[in-house]
PDB file of C-alpha atoms in Angstrom:
ATOM      1  CA  GLU Z   1       4.925  55.742 -58.517  1.00 50.00           C
ATOM      2  CA  ILE Z   2       6.206  52.430 -59.849  1.00 47.00           C
ATOM      3  CA  THR Z   3       9.633  53.143 -58.297  1.00 53.00           C
ATOM      4  CA  ASN Z   4       8.037  53.983 -54.943  1.00 52.00           C
ATOM      5  CA  THR Z   5       6.009  50.801 -55.073  1.00 57.00           C
ATOM      6  CA  LYS Z   6       9.135  48.708 -55.734  1.00 56.00           C
ATOM      7  CA  GLN Z   7      10.899  50.384 -52.839  1.00 64.00           C
ATOM      8  CA  GLU Z   8       7.953  49.682 -50.538  1.00 59.00           C
ATOM      9  CA  VAL Z   9       7.878  46.018 -51.603  1.00 56.00           C
ATOM     10  CA  HIS Z  10      11.642  45.767 -51.031  1.00 61.00           C
ATOM     11  CA  ILE Z  11      11.294  47.279 -47.571  1.00 61.00           C
ATOM     12  CA  GLU Z  12       8.408  44.930 -46.694  1.00 60.00           C
ATOM     13  CA  LYS Z  13      10.411  41.896 -47.866  1.00 63.00           C
ATOM     14  CA  LYS Z  14      13.359  43.010 -45.772  1.00 67.00           C
ATOM     15  CA  GLU Z  15      11.151  43.513 -42.720  1.00 61.00           C
ATOM     16  CA  LEU Z  16       9.554  40.109 -43.303  1.00 60.00           C
ATOM     17  CA  LYS Z  17      12.968  38.472 -43.579  1.00 65.00           C
ATOM     18  CA  ASN Z  18      14.081  40.163 -40.356  1.00 64.00           C
ATOM     19  CA  LEU Z  19      10.909  38.964 -38.640  1.00 57.00           C
ATOM     20  CA  GLN Z  20      11.488  35.413 -39.891  1.00 59.00           C
ATOM     21  CA  ASN Z  21      15.056  35.538 -38.554  1.00 66.00           C
ATOM     22  CA  GLU Z  22      13.782  36.725 -35.167  1.00 59.00           C
ATOM     23  CA  ILE Z  23      11.173  33.963 -35.094  1.00 55.00           C
ATOM     24  CA  LYS Z  24      13.836  31.398 -35.983  1.00 62.00           C
ATOM     25  CA  GLN Z  25      16.092  32.645 -33.190  1.00 65.00           C
ATOM     26  CA  VAL Z  26      13.258  32.451 -30.676  1.00 58.00           C
ATOM     27  CA  LYS Z  27      12.309  28.979 -31.958  1.00 57.00           C
ATOM     28  CA  ASP Z  28      15.917  27.747 -31.769  1.00 63.00           C
ATOM     29  CA  GLY Z  29      16.211  29.140 -28.268  1.00 62.00           C
ATOM     30  CA  LEU Z  30      13.017  27.436 -27.141  1.00 53.00           C
ATOM     31  CA  GLU Z  31      14.106  24.140 -28.666  1.00 56.00           C
ATOM     32  CA  ARG Z  32      17.450  24.305 -26.847  1.00 59.00           C
ATOM     33  CA  LYS Z  33      15.682  25.139 -23.592  1.00 53.00           C
ATOM     34  CA  ILE Z  34      13.128  22.361 -24.005  1.00 49.00           C
ATOM     35  CA  SER Z  35      15.859  19.884 -24.942  1.00 52.00           C
ATOM     36  CA  SER Z  36      17.860  20.881 -21.862  1.00 50.00           C
ATOM     37  CA  GLN Z  37      14.829  20.587 -19.584  1.00 51.00           C
ATOM     38  CA  SER Z  38      13.886  17.237 -21.123  1.00 48.00           C
ATOM     39  CA  ASN Z  39      17.377  15.908 -20.504  1.00 46.00           C
ATOM     40  CA  GLU Z  40      17.245  17.168 -16.942  1.00 47.00           C
ATOM     41  CA  ILE Z  41      13.846  15.562 -16.389  1.00 46.00           C
ATOM     42  CA  ALA Z  42      15.064  12.301 -17.902  1.00 48.00           C
ATOM     43  CA  LEU Z  43      18.154  12.372 -15.670  1.00 42.00           C
ATOM     44  CA  ASN Z  44      16.038  13.058 -12.579  1.00 51.00           C
ATOM     45  CA  LYS Z  45      13.735  10.215 -13.560  1.00 51.00           C
ATOM     46  CA  ILE Z  46      16.650   7.808 -13.849  1.00 49.00           C
ATOM     47  CA  THR Z  47      18.052   8.947 -10.509  1.00 58.00           C
ATOM     48  CA  ASN Z  48      14.650   8.615  -8.821  1.00 71.00           C
ATOM     49  CA  GLU Z  49      14.085   5.139 -10.226  1.00 76.00           C
ATOM     50  CA  GLU Z  50      17.543   4.052  -9.072  1.00 76.00           C
ATOM     51  CA  ASN Z  51      16.724   5.309  -5.567  1.00 77.00           C
ATOM     52  CA  LEU Z  52      13.408   3.430  -5.601  1.00 78.00           C
ATOM     53  CA  ILE Z  53      15.173   0.244  -6.682  1.00 81.00           C
ATOM     54  CA  HIS Z  54      17.655   0.623  -3.824  1.00 77.00           C
ATOM     55  CA  GLY Z  55      14.723   1.235  -1.470  1.00 78.00           C
ATOM     56  CA  SER Z  56      12.986  -1.912  -2.707  1.00 83.00           C
ATOM     57  CA  ILE Z  57      16.118  -3.953  -1.963  1.00 83.00           C
ATOM     58  CA  VAL Z  58      16.100  -2.677   1.634  1.00 80.00           C
ATOM     59  CA  GLN Z  59      12.382  -3.481   1.919  1.00 85.00           C
ATOM     60  CA  GLU Z  60      12.940  -6.969   0.571  1.00 87.00           C
ATOM     61  CA  ILE Z  61      15.601  -7.626   3.200  1.00 83.00           C
ATOM     62  CA  PHE Z  62      13.151  -6.747   5.960  1.00 83.00           C
ATOM     63  CA  LEU Z  63      10.275  -8.693   4.400  1.00 85.00           C
ATOM     64  CA  LYS Z  64      12.433 -11.813   4.170  1.00 86.00           C
ATOM     65  CA  GLN Z  65      12.618 -11.832   7.973  1.00 87.00           C
ATOM     66  CA  ASN Z  66       8.957 -12.868   8.029  1.00 88.00           C
ATOM     67  CA  TYR Z  67       7.965 -16.353   9.094  1.00 90.00           C
ATOM     68  CA  HIS Z  68       6.264 -18.282   6.250  1.00 85.00           C
ATOM     69  CA  PRO Z  69       4.536 -21.422   7.560  1.00 82.00           C
ATOM     70  CA  GLU Z  70       2.441 -23.725   5.424  1.00 86.00           C
ATOM     71  CA  GLY Z  71      -1.016 -22.325   4.761  1.00 88.00           C
ATOM     72  CA  PHE Z  72       0.082 -18.699   4.406  1.00 94.00           C
ATOM     73  CA  THR Z  73      -0.497 -16.686   1.233  1.00 95.00           C
ATOM     74  CA  VAL Z  74       1.042 -13.246   0.765  1.00 96.00           C
ATOM     75  CA  PHE Z  75       0.139 -10.952  -2.129  1.00 97.00           C
ATOM     76  CA  TYR Z  76       2.370  -7.867  -2.042  1.00 96.00           C
ATOM     77  CA  GLN Z  77       2.264  -5.523  -5.027  1.00 95.00           C
ATOM     78  CA  PRO Z  78       3.665  -1.977  -4.728  1.00 94.00           C
ATOM     79  CA  LYS Z  79       2.261   0.742  -6.938  1.00 93.00           C
ATOM     80  CA  ASN Z  80       5.728   1.883  -7.952  1.00 87.00           C
ATOM     81  CA  ILE Z  81       8.697  -0.359  -7.049  1.00 88.00           C
ATOM     82  CA  VAL Z  82       8.520   0.386  -3.289  1.00 88.00           C
ATOM     83  CA  SER Z  83       5.536   0.283  -0.970  1.00 90.00           C
ATOM     84  CA  ALA Z  84       4.150   2.172   2.017  1.00 89.00           C
ATOM     85  CA  ASP Z  85       2.301  -1.042   2.931  1.00 93.00           C
ATOM     86  CA  PHE Z  86       3.861  -3.586   5.254  1.00 94.00           C
ATOM     87  CA  PHE Z  87       3.146  -7.065   6.558  1.00 95.00           C
ATOM     88  CA  LEU Z  88       4.632  -8.926   9.475  1.00 96.00           C
ATOM     89  CA  ILE Z  89       4.431 -12.642  10.321  1.00 96.00           C
ATOM     90  CA  GLU Z  90       6.299 -13.526  13.490  1.00 95.00           C
ATOM     91  CA  LYS Z  91       6.506 -16.921  15.222  1.00 95.00           C
ATOM     92  CA  ILE Z  92       7.423 -16.837  18.889  1.00 94.00           C
ATOM     93  CA  PRO Z  93      10.057 -19.555  19.472  1.00 92.00           C
ATOM     94  CA  GLU Z  94       9.081 -22.596  21.545  1.00 91.00           C
ATOM     95  CA  THR Z  95       5.403 -21.560  21.579  1.00 94.00           C
ATOM     96  CA  THR Z  96       2.298 -22.088  19.452  1.00 95.00           C
ATOM     97  CA  THR Z  97       1.887 -18.334  19.045  1.00 96.00           C
ATOM     98  CA  ILE Z  98       2.023 -16.516  15.713  1.00 96.00           C
ATOM     99  CA  TYR Z  99       1.635 -12.759  15.308  1.00 97.00           C
ATOM    100  CA  ILE Z 100       0.339 -11.301  12.052  1.00 97.00           C
ATOM    101  CA  SER Z 101       0.230  -7.619  11.257  1.00 97.00           C
ATOM    102  CA  ILE Z 102      -0.575  -5.705   8.103  1.00 97.00           C
ATOM    103  CA  GLY Z 103      -0.780  -1.971   7.568  1.00 93.00           C
ATOM    104  CA  ASP Z 104      -0.561   1.078   5.361  1.00 92.00           C
ATOM    105  CA  CYS Z 105       1.750   3.924   6.368  1.00 85.00           C
ATOM    106  CA  ILE Z 106       1.310   7.540   5.358  1.00 77.00           C
ATOM    107  CA  GLY Z 107       3.865   8.592   2.778  1.00 71.00           C
ATOM    108  CA  LYS Z 108       4.807   8.016  -0.836  1.00 71.00           C
ATOM    109  CA  GLU Z 109       7.653   6.268  -2.603  1.00 71.00           C
ATOM    110  CA  LEU Z 110      10.910   6.294  -0.584  1.00 78.00           C
ATOM    111  CA  THR Z 111       9.399   8.097   2.399  1.00 78.00           C
ATOM    112  CA  GLY Z 112       6.510   5.636   2.568  1.00 79.00           C
ATOM    113  CA  SER Z 113       8.797   2.636   2.146  1.00 83.00           C
ATOM    114  CA  PHE Z 114      11.116   3.620   4.989  1.00 82.00           C
ATOM    115  CA  LEU Z 115       8.171   4.448   7.229  1.00 83.00           C
ATOM    116  CA  SER Z 116       6.715   0.998   6.527  1.00 86.00           C
ATOM    117  CA  ILE Z 117      10.031  -0.628   7.442  1.00 86.00           C
ATOM    118  CA  TYR Z 118      10.299   1.447  10.589  1.00 85.00           C
ATOM    119  CA  PHE Z 119       6.694   0.847  11.663  1.00 87.00           C
ATOM    120  CA  SER Z 120       6.783  -2.925  11.107  1.00 90.00           C
ATOM    121  CA  ASN Z 121      10.079  -3.079  13.011  1.00 89.00           C
ATOM    122  CA  GLN Z 122       8.421  -1.256  15.910  1.00 90.00           C
ATOM    123  CA  ILE Z 123       5.737  -3.953  15.939  1.00 94.00           C
ATOM    124  CA  ARG Z 124       8.334  -6.741  15.869  1.00 93.00           C
ATOM    125  CA  ASN Z 125      10.270  -5.173  18.750  1.00 93.00           C
ATOM    126  CA  THR Z 126       7.091  -4.685  20.777  1.00 94.00           C
ATOM    127  CA  ILE Z 127       5.812  -8.252  20.454  1.00 94.00           C
ATOM    128  CA  ASN Z 128       9.251  -9.731  21.152  1.00 93.00           C
ATOM    129  CA  THR Z 129       9.806  -7.695  24.320  1.00 93.00           C
ATOM    130  CA  ASN Z 130       6.423  -8.533  25.853  1.00 93.00           C
ATOM    131  CA  PRO Z 131       4.990 -11.839  27.122  1.00 93.00           C
ATOM    132  CA  THR Z 132       2.574 -13.722  24.862  1.00 92.00           C
ATOM    133  CA  ASP Z 133      -0.225 -13.262  27.398  1.00 92.00           C
ATOM    134  CA  ALA Z 134       0.097  -9.461  27.390  1.00 94.00           C
ATOM    135  CA  SER Z 135      -3.048  -7.604  26.366  1.00 93.00           C
ATOM    136  CA  LEU Z 136      -3.012  -7.128  22.597  1.00 95.00           C
ATOM    137  CA  ILE Z 137      -4.657  -3.727  22.880  1.00 93.00           C
ATOM    138  CA  THR Z 138      -1.780  -2.730  25.177  1.00 93.00           C
ATOM    139  CA  LEU Z 139       0.732  -3.828  22.540  1.00 95.00           C
ATOM    140  CA  PHE Z 140      -1.198  -1.949  19.849  1.00 94.00           C
ATOM    141  CA  ASN Z 141      -1.131   1.236  21.928  1.00 91.00           C
ATOM    142  CA  ALA Z 142       2.554   0.749  22.694  1.00 91.00           C
ATOM    143  CA  VAL Z 143       3.405   0.566  18.975  1.00 91.00           C
ATOM    144  CA  GLU Z 144       1.615   3.857  18.291  1.00 87.00           C
ATOM    145  CA  LYS Z 145       3.112   5.567  21.347  1.00 84.00           C
ATOM    146  CA  ASN Z 146       6.667   4.412  20.634  1.00 82.00           C
ATOM    147  CA  THR Z 147       6.296   5.533  17.039  1.00 77.00           C
ATOM    148  CA  ILE Z 148       5.079   9.054  17.704  1.00 73.00           C
ATOM    149  CA  ASN Z 149       7.746   9.619  20.361  1.00 71.00           C
ATOM    150  CA  ASN Z 150      10.612   8.518  18.134  1.00 69.00           C
ATOM    151  CA  LYS Z 151      12.775  11.260  16.594  1.00 68.00           C
ATOM    152  CA  PHE Z 152      13.261   9.322  13.360  1.00 63.00           C
ATOM    153  CA  TYR Z 153       9.547   9.171  12.609  1.00 63.00           C
ATOM    154  CA  SER Z 154       8.944  12.826  13.472  1.00 63.00           C
ATOM    155  CA  LYS Z 155      11.795  13.917  11.188  1.00 63.00           C
ATOM    156  CA  VAL Z 156      10.551  11.905   8.221  1.00 59.00           C
ATOM    157  CA  ASN Z 157       6.853  12.601   8.447  1.00 55.00           C
ATOM    158  CA  ARG Z 158       4.349  14.179  10.806  1.00 53.00           C
ATOM    159  CA  PHE Z 159       2.595  11.296  12.536  1.00 49.00           C
ATOM    160  CA  THR Z 160      -1.166  11.320  12.114  1.00 54.00           C
ATOM    161  CA  SER Z 161      -2.166   7.673  12.019  1.00 62.00           C
ATOM    162  CA  THR Z 162      -1.333   4.440  10.283  1.00 83.00           C
ATOM    163  CA  ASP Z 163      -3.969   1.888   9.309  1.00 90.00           C
ATOM    164  CA  PHE Z 164      -2.925  -1.434  10.758  1.00 95.00           C
ATOM    165  CA  SER Z 165      -4.177  -4.623  12.324  1.00 97.00           C
ATOM    166  CA  LEU Z 166      -2.395  -6.831  14.828  1.00 97.00           C
ATOM    167  CA  LEU Z 167      -3.362 -10.488  15.359  1.00 98.00           C
ATOM    168  CA  ARG Z 168      -2.121 -13.052  17.833  1.00 97.00           C
ATOM    169  CA  ILE Z 169      -3.004 -16.636  16.957  1.00 97.00           C
ATOM    170  CA  ASP Z 170      -2.683 -19.645  19.241  1.00 96.00           C
ATOM    171  CA  THR Z 171      -2.393 -22.416  16.651  1.00 93.00           C
ATOM    172  CA  SER Z 172      -2.951 -25.151  19.252  1.00 94.00           C
ATOM    173  CA  LYS Z 173      -6.424 -23.789  20.033  1.00 94.00           C
ATOM    174  CA  ASN Z 174      -7.137 -21.899  16.793  1.00 94.00           C
ATOM    175  CA  GLU Z 175      -7.830 -18.913  19.001  1.00 96.00           C
ATOM    176  CA  ILE Z 176      -7.439 -15.420  17.577  1.00 97.00           C
ATOM    177  CA  GLU Z 177      -6.928 -12.195  19.473  1.00 97.00           C
ATOM    178  CA  PHE Z 178      -7.055  -9.031  17.385  1.00 97.00           C
ATOM    179  CA  ALA Z 179      -6.666  -5.259  17.642  1.00 97.00           C
ATOM    180  CA  THR Z 180      -7.273  -3.036  14.624  1.00 96.00           C
ATOM    181  CA  ASN Z 181      -8.165   0.535  13.683  1.00 94.00           C
ATOM    182  CA  ASN Z 182      -9.745  -0.412  10.332  1.00 95.00           C
ATOM    183  CA  HIS Z 183     -12.202  -2.930   8.863  1.00 95.00           C
ATOM    184  CA  ASN Z 184      -9.794  -4.874   6.665  1.00 97.00           C
ATOM    185  CA  PHE Z 185      -9.710  -8.019   8.795  1.00 98.00           C
ATOM    186  CA  ILE Z 186     -12.145 -10.876   8.118  1.00 98.00           C
ATOM    187  CA  THR Z 187     -12.384 -14.661   8.370  1.00 98.00           C
ATOM    188  CA  PHE Z 188     -13.951 -16.996   5.850  1.00 97.00           C
ATOM    189  CA  ASN Z 189     -15.545 -20.341   6.633  1.00 95.00           C
ATOM    190  CA  GLU Z 190     -15.185 -22.288   3.390  1.00 90.00           C
ATOM    191  CA  LYS Z 191     -17.427 -25.102   4.593  1.00 91.00           C
ATOM    192  CA  ASN Z 192     -20.365 -22.805   5.365  1.00 93.00           C
ATOM    193  CA  ASN Z 193     -19.375 -20.166   2.791  1.00 94.00           C
ATOM    194  CA  VAL Z 194     -19.670 -17.417   5.417  1.00 96.00           C
ATOM    195  CA  ILE Z 195     -17.578 -14.275   5.873  1.00 97.00           C
ATOM    196  CA  TYR Z 196     -17.203 -13.041   9.432  1.00 97.00           C
ATOM    197  CA  GLN Z 197     -16.249  -9.434  10.181  1.00 97.00           C
ATOM    198  CA  PRO Z 198     -14.958  -9.198  13.783  1.00 97.00           C
ATOM    199  CA  THR Z 199     -14.845  -5.384  13.656  1.00 96.00           C
ATOM    200  CA  ASN Z 200     -18.624  -5.315  13.139  1.00 95.00           C
ATOM    201  CA  ASP Z 201     -19.356  -7.643  16.065  1.00 96.00           C
ATOM    202  CA  SER Z 202     -20.864  -5.728  18.995  1.00 94.00           C
ATOM    203  CA  LYS Z 203     -19.610  -8.265  21.539  1.00 95.00           C
ATOM    204  CA  PHE Z 204     -16.065  -6.945  21.138  1.00 96.00           C
ATOM    205  CA  PHE Z 205     -14.994  -3.746  22.796  1.00 91.00           C
ATOM    206  CA  SER Z 206     -13.627  -0.525  21.372  1.00 93.00           C
ATOM    207  CA  VAL Z 207     -11.219   1.980  22.864  1.00 92.00           C
ATOM    208  CA  THR Z 208      -9.992   5.336  21.671  1.00 90.00           C
ATOM    209  CA  SER Z 209      -6.318   5.581  20.845  1.00 87.00           C
ATOM    210  CA  LYS Z 210      -4.579   8.105  23.100  1.00 82.00           C
ATOM    211  CA  THR Z 211      -2.119   8.748  20.277  1.00 81.00           C
ATOM    212  CA  THR Z 212      -4.357   9.212  17.232  1.00 82.00           C
ATOM    213  CA  ASN Z 213      -7.857   9.506  18.738  1.00 84.00           C
ATOM    214  CA  ARG Z 214      -8.990   6.736  16.394  1.00 88.00           C
ATOM    215  CA  GLU Z 215     -11.204   3.849  17.444  1.00 93.00           C
ATOM    216  CA  ILE Z 216      -9.424   0.558  18.069  1.00 94.00           C
ATOM    217  CA  LYS Z 217     -11.558  -2.592  18.041  1.00 96.00           C
ATOM    218  CA  SER Z 218     -10.285  -5.591  19.971  1.00 96.00           C
ATOM    219  CA  GLY Z 219     -11.410  -9.052  21.024  1.00 96.00           C
ATOM    220  CA  THR Z 220     -10.799 -12.803  21.044  1.00 96.00           C
ATOM    221  CA  PHE Z 221     -12.605 -15.616  19.196  1.00 97.00           C
ATOM    222  CA  SER Z 222     -12.088 -19.121  17.777  1.00 94.00           C
ATOM    223  CA  ALA Z 223     -11.772 -19.816  14.052  1.00 92.00           C
ATOM    224  CA  THR Z 224     -11.259 -23.510  13.373  1.00 90.00           C
ATOM    225  CA  ASP Z 225     -10.994 -24.537   9.705  1.00 89.00           C
ATOM    226  CA  GLN Z 226     -11.230 -20.954   8.472  1.00 94.00           C
ATOM    227  CA  GLN Z 227      -9.230 -18.576   6.322  1.00 96.00           C
ATOM    228  CA  ILE Z 228      -7.838 -15.588   8.222  1.00 97.00           C
ATOM    229  CA  ILE Z 229      -7.699 -12.636   5.818  1.00 98.00           C
ATOM    230  CA  LEU Z 230      -6.099  -9.196   6.141  1.00 98.00           C
ATOM    231  CA  PHE Z 231      -5.708  -6.667   3.330  1.00 98.00           C
ATOM    232  CA  THR Z 232      -4.990  -3.003   2.645  1.00 97.00           C
ATOM    233  CA  ASP Z 233      -7.254  -0.423   0.998  1.00 96.00           C
ATOM    234  CA  GLY Z 234      -5.274  -0.517  -2.243  1.00 96.00           C
ATOM    235  CA  ILE Z 235      -7.126  -3.691  -3.195  1.00 97.00           C
ATOM    236  CA  ILE Z 236     -10.711  -2.526  -2.660  1.00 97.00           C
ATOM    237  CA  ASN Z 237     -10.030   0.975  -4.050  1.00 97.00           C
ATOM    238  CA  GLN Z 238      -8.658  -0.301  -7.356  1.00 97.00           C
ATOM    239  CA  PHE Z 239     -10.504   0.554 -10.590  1.00 97.00           C
ATOM    240  CA  GLY Z 240     -11.038  -2.072 -13.257  1.00 95.00           C
ATOM    241  CA  GLY Z 241     -13.480  -4.525 -14.780  1.00 92.00           C
ATOM    242  CA  ASN Z 242     -15.585  -3.992 -17.893  1.00 90.00           C
ATOM    243  CA  LYS Z 243     -17.188  -0.878 -16.418  1.00 89.00           C
ATOM    244  CA  HIS Z 244     -13.933   0.636 -15.083  1.00 91.00           C
ATOM    245  CA  LYS Z 245     -15.386   0.938 -11.587  1.00 94.00           C
ATOM    246  CA  LYS Z 246     -13.851   0.757  -8.130  1.00 96.00           C
ATOM    247  CA  LEU Z 247     -13.760  -2.799  -6.805  1.00 97.00           C
ATOM    248  CA  LYS Z 248     -15.116  -1.923  -3.329  1.00 96.00           C
ATOM    249  CA  ARG Z 249     -15.358  -4.159  -0.287  1.00 97.00           C
ATOM    250  CA  LYS Z 250     -18.665  -5.835  -1.192  1.00 96.00           C
ATOM    251  CA  ASN Z 251     -17.316  -7.074  -4.532  1.00 97.00           C
ATOM    252  CA  LEU Z 252     -14.167  -8.447  -2.915  1.00 98.00           C
ATOM    253  CA  TYR Z 253     -16.375 -10.354  -0.473  1.00 98.00           C
ATOM    254  CA  GLN Z 254     -18.461 -11.681  -3.380  1.00 97.00           C
ATOM    255  CA  TRP Z 255     -15.285 -12.955  -5.037  1.00 97.00           C
ATOM    256  CA  ILE Z 256     -14.518 -14.855  -1.833  1.00 97.00           C
ATOM    257  CA  GLU Z 257     -18.036 -16.248  -1.416  1.00 96.00           C
ATOM    258  CA  LYS Z 258     -18.242 -17.342  -5.076  1.00 95.00           C
ATOM    259  CA  GLY Z 259     -15.004 -19.314  -4.838  1.00 95.00           C
ATOM    260  CA  LYS Z 260     -12.932 -17.020  -7.064  1.00 96.00           C
ATOM    261  CA  ILE Z 261     -10.250 -16.411  -4.435  1.00 97.00           C
ATOM    262  CA  PHE Z 262      -9.914 -19.756  -2.667  1.00 95.00           C
ATOM    263  CA  HIS Z 263     -10.031 -22.773  -4.957  1.00 89.00           C
ATOM    264  CA  ASN Z 264      -8.683 -26.300  -4.360  1.00 86.00           C
ATOM    265  CA  ASN Z 265      -6.674 -25.175  -1.319  1.00 85.00           C
ATOM    266  CA  THR Z 266      -5.048 -22.415  -3.368  1.00 92.00           C
ATOM    267  CA  CYS Z 267      -5.410 -18.657  -2.908  1.00 96.00           C
ATOM    268  CA  LEU Z 268      -5.764 -16.909  -6.271  1.00 97.00           C
ATOM    269  CA  ILE Z 269      -6.021 -13.290  -5.083  1.00 97.00           C
ATOM    270  CA  GLU Z 270      -3.065 -12.074  -7.173  1.00 97.00           C
ATOM    271  CA  ASP Z 271      -4.402 -13.487 -10.450  1.00 96.00           C
ATOM    272  CA  VAL Z 272      -7.984 -12.379  -9.800  1.00 97.00           C
ATOM    273  CA  PHE Z 273      -6.947  -8.882  -8.760  1.00 97.00           C
ATOM    274  CA  ASN Z 274      -4.679  -8.321 -11.771  1.00 96.00           C
ATOM    275  CA  ASP Z 275      -7.326  -9.708 -14.132  1.00 96.00           C
ATOM    276  CA  TYR Z 276      -9.763  -7.158 -12.717  1.00 96.00           C
ATOM    277  CA  LYS Z 277      -7.249  -4.304 -12.960  1.00 94.00           C
ATOM    278  CA  LEU Z 278      -6.352  -5.174 -16.578  1.00 91.00           C
ATOM    279  CA  ASN Z 279      -4.872  -2.061 -18.233  1.00 89.00           C
ATOM    280  CA  GLU Z 280      -5.926   0.367 -15.508  1.00 93.00           C
ATOM    281  CA  ASP Z 281      -3.148   2.096 -13.583  1.00 94.00           C
ATOM    282  CA  GLN Z 282      -2.653   0.713 -10.105  1.00 96.00           C
ATOM    283  CA  ILE Z 283      -3.805   3.493  -7.794  1.00 94.00           C
ATOM    284  CA  ASP Z 284      -2.205   2.358  -4.541  1.00 94.00           C
ATOM    285  CA  ASP Z 285       0.038  -0.233  -2.941  1.00 94.00           C
ATOM    286  CA  CYS Z 286      -1.692  -3.588  -2.446  1.00 97.00           C
ATOM    287  CA  THR Z 287      -1.094  -6.163   0.286  1.00 97.00           C
ATOM    288  CA  TRP Z 288      -3.014  -9.289   1.256  1.00 98.00           C
ATOM    289  CA  VAL Z 289      -2.198 -11.940   3.847  1.00 97.00           C
ATOM    290  CA  SER Z 290      -4.356 -15.032   4.353  1.00 97.00           C
ATOM    291  CA  TYR Z 291      -3.778 -18.024   6.601  1.00 96.00           C
ATOM    292  CA  LYS Z 292      -5.718 -21.278   6.751  1.00 93.00           C
ATOM    293  CA  LEU Z 293      -6.286 -22.454  10.315  1.00 90.00           C
TER     294      LEU Z 293
END
């Protein structure tokens, strides 16, 4: 019986050793596989980041074409190296006319960045091939129509709609004509501490875009001694603060009214926004353009 017991123990030890060897082989195999996958992921990450950096260089070249007169503030902060947001500031030579446009294209990373370049270039081409007294709503519609009919845009991304605003300012009269399919265009009277939202004013008319079926609000008004402000949703949708809540439009407006944004003829939107965001991840591309008339 003792002999049988020893034999059984020997057999069990052998089986256990074999099992341990099998487990070690499986473990070694998994480690090699994980290491290989990790290296591949790391390599892909490096390649992707290099592509984004190259994309950001192309974007920067286009953004440098913008006109930057005194009184303009631009806050442009991509979520990840490149941005699907765009801004355009174009001065028409030998006139007192300045065009401002800001928008958010559909698409992420490289796709979004190239769409933003393409879309803003469409706007620049449209305003430079039309007279300065052309209807702004006509120009707005032309940008959308030219975009959807272009083979480049259809190959890169299915066109649904792009949030954007287009302003034409006569600086000799401080007269503003606007066309927009969102509510991210306001003016601020620092003297009276009043925010004006043209898109909520019933005296201006609305039309339905034939391209996207979205409402486009348009009109003309005067804005002497006021800040003209345009921004993208990335700003008001950002989480932050002590309670880690979304900023929202009403809080942004409170910042403006309480003098946190405009102080001593300086626009502090970048500092105030990043202070609010703190350690929270940036959830979207952010763009802000303001101009003191």
